[in-house]
mmCIF file of C-alpha atoms in Angstrom:
data_model
loop_
_atom_site.group_PDB
_atom_site.id
_atom_site.type_symbol
_atom_site.label_atom_id
_atom_site.label_comp_id
_atom_site.label_asym_id
_atom_site.label_seq_id
_atom_site.Cartn_x
_atom_site.Cartn_y
_atom_site.Cartn_z
ATOM 1 C CA MET F 175 4.621 24.859 -27.378
ATOM 2 C CA ASN F 176 4.888 25.405 -23.594
ATOM 3 C CA ASP F 177 6.068 22.894 -20.987
ATOM 4 C CA LYS F 178 2.517 21.874 -20.056
ATOM 5 C CA GLU F 179 1.717 21.004 -23.669
ATOM 6 C CA SER F 180 5.025 19.159 -24.053
ATOM 7 C CA ILE F 181 4.353 17.055 -20.950
ATOM 8 C CA LYS F 182 0.868 16.190 -22.194
ATOM 9 C CA GLU F 183 2.122 15.276 -25.680
ATOM 10 C CA ILE F 184 4.835 12.986 -24.269
ATOM 11 C CA LEU F 185 2.381 11.258 -21.931
ATOM 12 C CA SER F 186 -0.116 10.712 -24.744
ATOM 13 C CA LYS F 187 2.612 9.379 -27.026
ATOM 14 C CA LEU F 188 3.649 6.903 -24.329
ATOM 15 C CA GLY F 189 0.080 5.576 -24.162
ATOM 16 C CA PHE F 190 -1.266 7.270 -21.027
ATOM 17 C CA SER F 191 -5.002 8.079 -20.975
ATOM 18 C CA LEU F 192 -5.278 11.293 -18.968
ATOM 19 C CA LEU F 193 -8.135 12.422 -16.727
ATOM 20 C CA ASP F 194 -8.048 16.225 -16.409
ATOM 21 C CA ARG F 195 -8.257 17.367 -12.777
ATOM 22 C CA GLY F 196 -7.429 21.038 -13.210
ATOM 23 C CA SER F 197 -3.849 21.497 -12.036
ATOM 24 C CA TYR F 198 -2.979 17.827 -12.595
ATOM 25 C CA TRP F 199 -3.888 14.693 -14.554
ATOM 26 C CA GLN F 200 -4.729 11.249 -13.238
ATOM 27 C CA THR F 201 -3.903 8.065 -15.108
ATOM 28 C CA LYS F 202 -3.052 4.361 -14.875
ATOM 29 C CA ALA F 203 0.367 2.879 -14.107
ATOM 30 C CA ILE F 204 0.609 1.438 -17.616
ATOM 31 C CA TRP F 205 4.191 0.144 -17.166
ATOM 32 C CA ARG F 206 3.004 -2.441 -14.606
ATOM 33 C CA ASP F 207 -0.315 -3.215 -16.297
ATOM 34 C CA GLY F 208 -2.220 -1.185 -13.700
ATOM 35 C CA ASP F 209 -5.997 -0.910 -14.069
ATOM 36 C CA ASN F 210 -6.788 1.910 -11.623
ATOM 37 C CA PRO F 211 -7.308 5.113 -13.698
ATOM 38 C CA THR F 212 -6.507 7.338 -10.712
ATOM 39 C CA SER F 213 -3.434 5.681 -9.176
ATOM 40 C CA ILE F 214 -0.955 8.073 -10.859
ATOM 41 C CA GLN F 215 -1.161 11.862 -10.426
ATOM 42 C CA VAL F 216 0.924 14.070 -12.736
ATOM 43 C CA TYR F 217 1.142 17.837 -12.197
ATOM 44 C CA LYS F 218 0.720 19.818 -15.396
ATOM 45 C CA ASP F 219 3.177 22.604 -14.627
ATOM 46 C CA SER F 220 6.163 20.415 -13.724
ATOM 47 C CA GLY F 221 5.486 16.782 -14.598
ATOM 48 C CA VAL F 222 6.206 15.824 -10.975
ATOM 49 C CA TRP F 223 4.113 12.761 -10.173
ATOM 50 C CA ASN F 224 2.799 10.650 -7.325
ATOM 51 C CA ASP F 225 2.092 6.913 -7.350
ATOM 52 C CA TYR F 226 -0.621 6.362 -4.736
ATOM 53 C CA ALA F 227 -0.740 2.583 -5.185
ATOM 54 C CA ARG F 228 2.965 2.252 -4.300
ATOM 55 C CA GLY F 229 3.129 5.107 -1.780
ATOM 56 C CA VAL F 230 5.704 6.976 -3.890
ATOM 57 C CA ALA F 231 5.558 10.772 -3.994
ATOM 58 C CA LYS F 232 7.138 13.746 -5.778
ATOM 59 C CA GLN F 233 8.993 11.875 -8.500
ATOM 60 C CA PRO F 234 10.636 13.718 -11.436
ATOM 61 C CA PHE F 235 8.961 13.527 -14.828
ATOM 62 C CA GLY F 236 12.014 11.895 -16.416
ATOM 63 C CA ARG F 237 11.591 8.824 -14.200
ATOM 64 C CA LEU F 238 7.973 8.426 -15.318
ATOM 65 C CA VAL F 239 9.065 8.544 -18.959
ATOM 66 C CA ARG F 240 11.772 5.946 -18.314
ATOM 67 C CA LEU F 241 9.311 3.600 -16.597
ATOM 68 C CA ALA F 242 6.698 3.882 -19.338
ATOM 69 C CA SER F 243 9.122 3.689 -22.242
ATOM 70 C CA GLY F 244 11.458 1.038 -20.888
ATOM 71 C CA GLY F 245 14.290 3.546 -21.004
ATOM 72 C CA LYS F 246 13.798 4.349 -24.685
ATOM 73 C CA PHE F 247 13.223 7.932 -25.787
ATOM 74 C CA ASP F 248 12.209 9.612 -29.015
ATOM 75 C CA GLU F 249 13.976 12.826 -30.076
ATOM 76 C CA LYS F 250 11.196 15.097 -28.828
ATOM 77 C CA SER F 251 11.196 13.534 -25.361
ATOM 78 C CA LEU F 252 14.982 13.702 -25.163
ATOM 79 C CA ASP F 253 15.015 17.356 -26.141
ATOM 80 C CA PHE F 254 12.403 18.228 -23.532
ATOM 81 C CA LEU F 255 14.013 16.183 -20.764
ATOM 82 C CA ASN F 256 17.472 17.575 -21.527
ATOM 83 C CA ARG F 257 16.288 21.116 -20.965
ATOM 84 C CA GLU F 258 14.561 20.397 -17.670
ATOM 85 C CA PRO F 259 15.893 22.722 -14.961
ATOM 86 C CA ASP F 260 17.783 20.981 -12.164
ATOM 87 C CA SER F 261 15.014 21.716 -9.694
ATOM 88 C CA PHE F 262 12.618 19.941 -12.042
ATOM 89 C CA ARG F 263 14.757 16.799 -12.324
ATOM 90 C CA ASP F 264 15.572 16.508 -8.657
ATOM 91 C CA GLU F 265 12.397 17.565 -6.924
ATOM 92 C CA LYS F 266 13.202 17.841 -3.215
ATOM 93 C CA VAL F 267 10.783 16.363 -0.755
ATOM 94 C CA ARG F 268 9.261 19.038 1.442
ATOM 95 C CA ILE F 269 9.048 18.528 5.188
ATOM 96 C CA GLU F 270 5.380 18.295 6.091
ATOM 97 C CA MET F 271 3.918 18.674 9.551
ATOM 98 C CA GLU F 272 1.436 16.041 10.662
ATOM 99 C CA GLU F 273 -2.073 17.471 10.685
ATOM 100 C CA HIS F 274 -4.410 16.558 13.519
ATOM 101 C CA TYR F 275 -8.198 16.431 13.628
ATOM 102 C CA PRO F 276 -10.472 16.412 16.690
ATOM 103 C CA VAL F 277 -12.247 13.172 17.592
ATOM 104 C CA SER F 278 -15.470 15.218 17.728
ATOM 105 C CA LEU F 279 -15.529 15.053 13.912
ATOM 106 C CA LEU F 280 -16.632 11.443 14.184
ATOM 107 C CA LYS F 281 -20.026 12.659 15.438
ATOM 108 C CA LYS F 282 -20.689 13.851 11.892
ATOM 109 C CA LEU F 283 -20.390 10.325 10.500
ATOM 110 C CA LEU F 284 -23.741 8.598 10.114
ATOM 111 C CA PRO F 285 -24.156 5.036 11.482
ATOM 112 C CA GLN F 286 -25.198 3.932 8.001
ATOM 113 C CA HIS F 287 -23.342 0.647 7.556
ATOM 114 C CA ASN F 288 -25.426 -1.051 4.845
ATOM 115 C CA PHE F 289 -22.590 -1.053 2.304
ATOM 116 C CA TYR F 290 -20.522 -3.358 4.501
ATOM 117 C CA THR F 291 -23.240 -5.280 6.325
ATOM 118 C CA GLU F 292 -24.518 -6.407 2.922
ATOM 119 C CA LYS F 293 -21.023 -7.815 2.347
ATOM 120 C CA GLY F 294 -21.243 -9.867 5.522
ATOM 121 C CA ILE F 295 -19.469 -7.491 7.929
ATOM 122 C CA MET F 296 -21.452 -7.200 11.159
ATOM 123 C CA ASP F 297 -22.299 -3.954 12.944
ATOM 124 C CA LYS F 298 -20.310 -5.076 15.985
ATOM 125 C CA THR F 299 -17.230 -5.485 13.796
ATOM 126 C CA LEU F 300 -17.630 -2.033 12.224
ATOM 127 C CA SER F 301 -18.078 -0.463 15.672
ATOM 128 C CA LEU F 302 -14.467 -1.386 16.452
ATOM 129 C CA TYR F 303 -13.300 0.861 13.598
ATOM 130 C CA ARG F 304 -15.221 4.003 14.759
ATOM 131 C CA SER F 305 -16.356 4.318 11.127
ATOM 132 C CA GLY F 306 -19.408 5.753 9.384
ATOM 133 C CA TYR F 307 -20.869 7.440 6.318
ATOM 134 C CA ALA F 308 -19.884 11.038 5.470
ATOM 135 C CA THR F 309 -22.426 13.391 3.909
ATOM 136 C CA GLN F 310 -20.233 16.490 3.647
ATOM 137 C CA GLY F 311 -16.668 17.695 3.199
ATOM 138 C CA LYS F 312 -13.836 16.046 1.268
ATOM 139 C CA MET F 313 -15.109 12.575 2.150
ATOM 140 C CA SER F 314 -18.715 13.201 1.158
ATOM 141 C CA ARG F 315 -20.565 10.106 -0.115
ATOM 142 C CA ARG F 316 -17.872 7.807 1.247
ATOM 143 C CA TYR F 317 -17.809 5.316 4.077
ATOM 144 C CA VAL F 318 -15.026 6.690 6.269
ATOM 145 C CA PHE F 319 -12.487 5.105 8.616
ATOM 146 C CA PRO F 320 -10.551 7.417 10.984
ATOM 147 C CA ILE F 321 -6.818 6.929 11.572
ATOM 148 C CA PHE F 322 -5.730 7.692 15.134
ATOM 149 C CA ASP F 323 -2.445 9.143 16.359
ATOM 150 C CA VAL F 324 -0.102 6.405 17.526
ATOM 151 C CA ASN F 325 0.753 8.388 20.662
ATOM 152 C CA ASN F 326 -2.531 10.144 21.412
ATOM 153 C CA PRO F 327 -5.931 8.412 21.105
ATOM 154 C CA ASP F 328 -7.645 11.797 21.402
ATOM 155 C CA LYS F 329 -6.253 12.900 18.053
ATOM 156 C CA ILE F 330 -6.917 11.756 14.502
ATOM 157 C CA ILE F 331 -4.156 12.059 11.905
ATOM 158 C CA GLY F 332 -6.068 11.034 8.807
ATOM 159 C CA PHE F 333 -9.043 9.400 7.166
ATOM 160 C CA THR F 334 -9.555 6.792 4.491
ATOM 161 C CA GLY F 335 -12.872 6.579 2.708
ATOM 162 C CA ARG F 336 -14.449 4.088 0.327
ATOM 163 C CA SER F 337 -16.892 5.469 -2.233
ATOM 164 C CA ILE F 338 -20.060 3.409 -2.042
ATOM 165 C CA TYR F 339 -20.969 4.534 -5.566
ATOM 166 C CA TRP F 340 -17.718 3.495 -7.269
ATOM 167 C CA LYS F 341 -17.895 1.182 -10.300
ATOM 168 C CA SER F 342 -15.182 -0.342 -12.466
ATOM 169 C CA ASP F 343 -15.689 2.351 -15.120
ATOM 170 C CA SER F 344 -15.787 5.280 -12.656
ATOM 171 C CA THR F 345 -13.356 8.149 -13.253
ATOM 172 C CA PHE F 346 -13.011 8.904 -9.548
ATOM 173 C CA PRO F 347 -10.985 6.805 -7.089
ATOM 174 C CA LYS F 348 -12.550 3.945 -5.161
ATOM 175 C CA TRP F 349 -10.590 4.939 -2.053
ATOM 176 C CA LYS F 350 -9.581 8.412 -0.943
ATOM 177 C CA HIS F 351 -7.032 9.198 1.765
ATOM 178 C CA ILE F 352 -6.495 12.323 3.849
ATOM 179 C CA GLY F 353 -3.230 12.511 5.779
ATOM 180 C CA ARG F 354 0.215 10.941 5.472
ATOM 181 C CA LYS F 355 -0.210 7.202 4.947
ATOM 182 C CA SER F 356 3.426 6.572 5.835
ATOM 183 C CA SER F 357 2.594 7.554 9.440
ATOM 184 C CA TRP F 358 -0.457 5.333 9.806
ATOM 185 C CA ILE F 359 -0.290 2.371 12.187
ATOM 186 C CA TYR F 360 -3.694 0.930 11.422
ATOM 187 C CA PRO F 361 -5.900 -0.378 12.884
ATOM 188 C CA LEU F 362 -3.603 -1.060 15.849
ATOM 189 C CA CYS F 363 -3.958 2.447 17.298
ATOM 190 C CA THR F 364 -7.754 2.610 17.033
ATOM 191 C CA PRO F 365 -9.185 3.092 20.542
ATOM 192 C CA VAL F 366 -12.470 1.526 21.597
ATOM 193 C CA GLY F 367 -13.358 3.181 24.861
ATOM 194 C CA LYS F 368 -10.153 2.991 26.886
ATOM 195 C CA GLU F 369 -8.944 -0.176 25.200
ATOM 196 C CA PHE F 370 -6.992 -0.954 22.042
ATOM 197 C CA PRO F 371 -8.375 -4.320 20.923
ATOM 198 C CA PHE F 372 -6.242 -4.632 17.774
ATOM 199 C CA LEU F 373 -3.016 -3.750 19.556
ATOM 200 C CA ASP F 374 -3.884 -6.029 22.474
ATOM 201 C CA ALA F 375 -4.516 -8.918 20.059
ATOM 202 C CA VAL F 376 -0.981 -8.610 18.668
ATOM 203 C CA ARG F 377 0.517 -8.476 22.135
ATOM 204 C CA LYS F 378 -1.523 -11.484 23.243
ATOM 205 C CA THR F 379 -0.882 -13.715 20.217
ATOM 206 C CA LYS F 380 2.676 -12.449 19.505
ATOM 207 C CA GLN F 381 1.685 -12.788 15.856
ATOM 208 C CA ILE F 382 0.702 -10.240 13.189
ATOM 209 C CA TYR F 383 -0.669 -10.352 9.650
ATOM 210 C CA ILE F 384 0.439 -7.666 7.177
ATOM 211 C CA VAL F 385 -2.321 -6.893 4.659
ATOM 212 C CA GLU F 386 -2.842 -4.282 1.953
ATOM 213 C CA SER F 387 -6.298 -2.827 2.520
ATOM 214 C CA VAL F 388 -9.058 -1.928 4.935
ATOM 215 C CA GLY F 389 -11.209 -4.544 3.195
ATOM 216 C CA ASP F 390 -8.673 -7.214 4.183
ATOM 217 C CA SER F 391 -8.674 -5.840 7.727
ATOM 218 C CA LEU F 392 -12.471 -6.031 7.985
ATOM 219 C CA ALA F 393 -12.455 -9.605 6.685
ATOM 220 C CA LEU F 394 -9.911 -10.678 9.300
ATOM 221 C CA THR F 395 -11.686 -8.905 12.149
ATOM 222 C CA GLU F 396 -15.019 -10.439 11.159
ATOM 223 C CA ARG F 397 -13.315 -13.819 11.529
ATOM 224 C CA GLY F 398 -11.947 -12.864 14.947
ATOM 225 C CA ILE F 399 -8.391 -12.244 13.720
ATOM 226 C CA MET F 400 -7.608 -8.794 15.057
ATOM 227 C CA ASN F 401 -3.824 -9.132 15.149
ATOM 228 C CA HIS F 402 -3.066 -7.416 11.851
ATOM 229 C CA MET F 403 -1.773 -4.195 10.264
ATOM 230 C CA VAL F 404 -2.724 -2.479 6.994
ATOM 231 C CA THR F 405 -0.047 -1.063 4.666
ATOM 232 C CA PHE F 406 -2.527 0.968 2.545
ATOM 233 C CA GLY F 407 -0.840 -0.173 -0.637
ATOM 234 C CA LEU F 408 2.253 -2.242 -1.093
ATOM 235 C CA PRO F 409 5.414 -1.193 0.816
ATOM 236 C CA LEU F 410 5.836 -1.171 4.568
ATOM 237 C CA SER F 411 6.775 2.303 5.787
ATOM 238 C CA SER F 412 9.649 2.975 8.181
ATOM 239 C CA LYS F 413 7.172 3.865 10.936
ATOM 240 C CA GLN F 414 5.276 0.638 10.432
ATOM 241 C CA ILE F 415 8.506 -1.342 10.628
ATOM 242 C CA ALA F 416 9.483 0.574 13.774
ATOM 243 C CA LYS F 417 6.152 -0.377 15.353
ATOM 244 C CA LEU F 418 6.699 -4.030 14.472
ATOM 245 C CA VAL F 419 10.132 -3.910 16.089
ATOM 246 C CA GLU F 420 8.595 -2.332 19.191
ATOM 247 C CA LEU F 421 5.930 -5.053 19.406
ATOM 248 C CA GLY F 422 8.445 -7.865 18.810
ATOM 249 C CA PRO F 423 6.074 -10.531 17.459
ATOM 250 C CA ASN F 424 7.195 -14.151 17.192
ATOM 251 C CA GLU F 425 5.616 -14.464 13.750
ATOM 252 C CA ILE F 426 4.923 -11.978 10.950
ATOM 253 C CA ILE F 427 2.691 -13.253 8.120
ATOM 254 C CA ILE F 428 2.931 -11.132 4.967
ATOM 255 C CA SER F 429 -0.385 -11.448 3.139
ATOM 256 C CA SER F 430 -0.287 -9.164 0.123
ATOM 257 C CA ASN F 431 -2.520 -9.703 -2.898
ATOM 258 C CA ASN F 432 -1.581 -12.274 -5.519
ATOM 259 C CA ASP F 433 -2.098 -10.540 -8.872
ATOM 260 C CA VAL F 434 -1.766 -13.610 -11.058
ATOM 261 C CA GLY F 435 -2.074 -13.015 -14.789
ATOM 262 C CA LYS F 436 -0.866 -9.423 -14.820
ATOM 263 C CA ALA F 437 2.337 -8.423 -16.554
ATOM 264 C CA VAL F 438 3.731 -7.631 -13.108
ATOM 265 C CA ASN F 439 2.414 -9.410 -10.023
ATOM 266 C CA SER F 440 2.693 -6.299 -7.858
ATOM 267 C CA GLY F 441 1.328 -7.919 -4.710
ATOM 268 C CA ARG F 442 3.724 -10.845 -4.879
ATOM 269 C CA LEU F 443 6.683 -8.564 -5.599
ATOM 270 C CA ALA F 444 5.701 -6.292 -2.699
ATOM 271 C CA ALA F 445 5.488 -9.263 -0.328
ATOM 272 C CA ILE F 446 9.010 -10.332 -1.294
ATOM 273 C CA LYS F 447 10.339 -6.783 -0.931
ATOM 274 C CA ASN F 448 8.709 -6.421 2.492
ATOM 275 C CA TYR F 449 10.173 -9.775 3.524
ATOM 276 C CA PHE F 450 13.673 -8.578 2.702
ATOM 277 C CA LYS F 451 13.053 -5.271 4.451
ATOM 278 C CA LEU F 452 12.078 -7.124 7.593
ATOM 279 C CA ILE F 453 15.014 -9.558 7.689
ATOM 280 C CA SER F 454 17.150 -6.546 8.586
ATOM 281 C CA PHE F 455 15.214 -6.407 11.866
ATOM 282 C CA PHE F 456 13.825 -9.907 12.503
ATOM 283 C CA ASP F 457 15.119 -13.455 12.456
ATOM 284 C CA VAL F 458 13.998 -15.131 9.226
ATOM 285 C CA GLY F 459 12.330 -17.835 11.295
ATOM 286 C CA LYS F 460 9.749 -15.241 12.322
ATOM 287 C CA LEU F 461 8.829 -14.268 8.751
ATOM 288 C CA ILE F 462 6.538 -16.033 6.345
ATOM 289 C CA ILE F 463 4.686 -15.081 3.165
ATOM 290 C CA ASN F 464 1.116 -16.325 2.753
ATOM 291 C CA LEU F 465 -0.345 -14.435 -0.211
ATOM 292 C CA CYS F 466 -4.079 -13.929 -0.637
ATOM 293 C CA PRO F 467 -5.758 -16.390 -3.034
ATOM 294 C CA PRO F 468 -5.043 -15.634 -6.717
ATOM 295 C CA ASN F 469 -6.706 -12.383 -7.827
ATOM 296 C CA LYS F 470 -8.811 -12.168 -4.682
ATOM 297 C CA ASP F 471 -8.677 -9.964 -1.604
ATOM 298 C CA LEU F 472 -9.480 -11.446 1.782
ATOM 299 C CA SER F 473 -12.723 -9.473 1.586
ATOM 300 C CA ASP F 474 -13.635 -11.539 -1.498
ATOM 301 C CA ILE F 475 -13.400 -14.822 0.405
ATOM 302 C CA GLN F 476 -14.589 -13.633 3.816
ATOM 303 C CA GLY F 477 -18.077 -15.056 3.271
ATOM 304 C CA ASP F 478 -16.780 -18.435 2.079
ATOM 305 C CA GLU F 479 -15.710 -20.237 5.237
ATOM 306 C CA GLU F 480 -14.123 -23.159 3.412
ATOM 307 C CA GLU F 481 -11.985 -20.967 1.158
ATOM 308 C CA PHE F 482 -11.077 -18.600 3.990
ATOM 309 C CA LEU F 483 -9.963 -21.432 6.269
ATOM 310 C CA LYS F 484 -8.044 -23.018 3.398
ATOM 311 C CA TRP F 485 -6.058 -19.781 3.058
ATOM 312 C CA LEU F 486 -5.696 -19.276 6.808
ATOM 313 C CA ASN F 487 -4.491 -22.818 7.526
ATOM 314 C CA LYS F 488 -2.305 -23.219 4.452
ATOM 315 C CA GLN F 489 0.854 -25.118 5.349
ATOM 316 C CA ILE F 490 3.929 -23.344 4.035
ATOM 317 C CA ASP F 491 7.311 -25.023 3.974
ATOM 318 C CA ARG F 492 9.578 -22.292 5.335
ATOM 319 C CA ASP F 493 12.750 -23.918 4.027
ATOM 320 C CA LYS F 494 11.360 -24.161 0.493
ATOM 321 C CA GLN F 495 10.105 -20.603 0.722
ATOM 322 C CA MET F 496 13.514 -19.312 1.791
ATOM 323 C CA ALA F 497 15.172 -21.218 -1.058
ATOM 324 C CA PHE F 498 12.691 -19.703 -3.492
ATOM 325 C CA LEU F 499 13.283 -16.180 -2.128
ATOM 326 C CA LEU F 500 17.029 -16.680 -2.352
ATOM 327 C CA ASN F 501 16.722 -17.625 -6.034
ATOM 328 C CA GLU F 502 14.514 -14.581 -6.647
ATOM 329 C CA LEU F 503 17.092 -12.299 -5.029
ATOM 330 C CA ARG F 504 19.874 -13.812 -7.127
ATOM 331 C CA GLY F 505 17.860 -13.684 -10.326
ATOM 332 C CA LYS F 506 16.695 -11.018 -12.746
ATOM 333 C CA SER F 507 14.280 -9.552 -10.198
ATOM 334 C CA GLY F 508 16.997 -9.120 -7.574
ATOM 335 C CA MET F 509 17.586 -5.431 -8.261
ATOM 336 C CA LYS F 510 13.835 -4.716 -8.074
ATOM 337 C CA ILE F 511 13.638 -6.461 -4.729
ATOM 338 C CA VAL F 512 16.705 -4.865 -3.110
ATOM 339 C CA ALA F 513 18.064 -1.989 -5.201
ATOM 340 C CA ASN F 514 21.262 -1.413 -3.216
ATOM 341 C CA GLN F 515 23.859 -3.900 -4.473
ATOM 342 C CA LYS F 516 25.777 -4.068 -1.186
ATOM 343 C CA GLU F 517 22.592 -4.726 0.792
ATOM 344 C CA ARG F 518 21.458 -7.278 -1.763
ATOM 345 C CA PHE F 519 24.707 -9.236 -1.474
ATOM 346 C CA LYS F 520 24.450 -9.169 2.334
ATOM 347 C CA LYS F 521 20.950 -10.608 2.206
ATOM 348 C CA VAL F 522 21.982 -13.250 -0.337
ATOM 349 C CA LYS F 523 24.828 -14.278 1.943
ATOM 350 C CA LEU F 524 22.518 -14.439 4.948
ATOM 351 C CA LEU F 525 19.873 -16.586 3.262
ATOM 352 C CA SER F 526 22.407 -18.829 1.546
ATOM 353 C CA SER F 527 24.002 -19.621 4.913
ATOM 354 C CA ILE F 528 20.596 -20.359 6.447
ATOM 355 C CA CYS F 529 19.736 -22.589 3.498
ATOM 356 C CA GLY F 530 22.911 -24.570 4.155
ATOM 357 C CA GLU F 531 24.985 -23.443 1.198
ATOM 358 C CA ASP F 532 28.725 -23.380 1.761
ATOM 359 C CA GLU F 533 29.358 -20.822 -0.953
ATOM 360 C CA TRP F 534 27.351 -18.164 -2.734
ATOM 361 C CA ASN F 535 27.792 -16.361 -6.021
#
């Protein structure tokens, strides 16, 4: 049995359902009760894998086995993992150059907006995103949003596209990305003529919402809330944090999804992790978590004014929220939130002092 067959047998034994894509498989993140059949990509020749939902790339196969098995191994898996070459265990991240695309490509996108206008998003809102329907290339049959270079509005550094034919039982991804998501500052750097309406809204309001998806972004913009940034998944990237520091808002509202009922509430956990990332750069008084309604994106409630305003105007007791976050950091989830023990203790000490505790454990 060769390595490719061994990898496949181990994955099947762990409970992964594999979609064959030639040189790699796609599957669900079964260890966190994931339901997207294309969120995990595993290369057949090495077992190296990418987690698109979490923005994690080039992970060694052994880590995938540990996640899916809870750290338990059968003899066959142990034997295979023990004979992995060092380069296989410790896959080094390659340095990748940012690719640029000419703005002229946008002329190929058709102004066919029915998919979103039928969801209550107006043409004038979509025009701010420079988006349209692609009929050819890698984004064919998708409604495409261009991602502009943070330093040069005449260059595009990526695209994200939503398949308008996707269904819950589809074997292809709902969203497809081209480019390095970790470099995307979206939609802040989207130019409309010579202006940057999203960026200007943040500067004017000194406030910014952090949301997960383009759908959330469209919902906010349709409601006139243009001061927001999309993470394209769960974690804030270092470049996104750097942009927030540059902008210096007085308030950052973290509005991840609220995946109630799942074994792991990934959106809630991500919001907490992003909160603790940001307190290294911002005063805690500027940070607040206001999750989306349970099991709904903002796009799901955009057409319901009462529910949308209820979410938007929700009164959150910052002191109670800080006390809750402090308990989370001290508890069983603490290592998942801040992996580095020294950093975790520093953040516990900081929050405990703010919460008025004289001592901390």
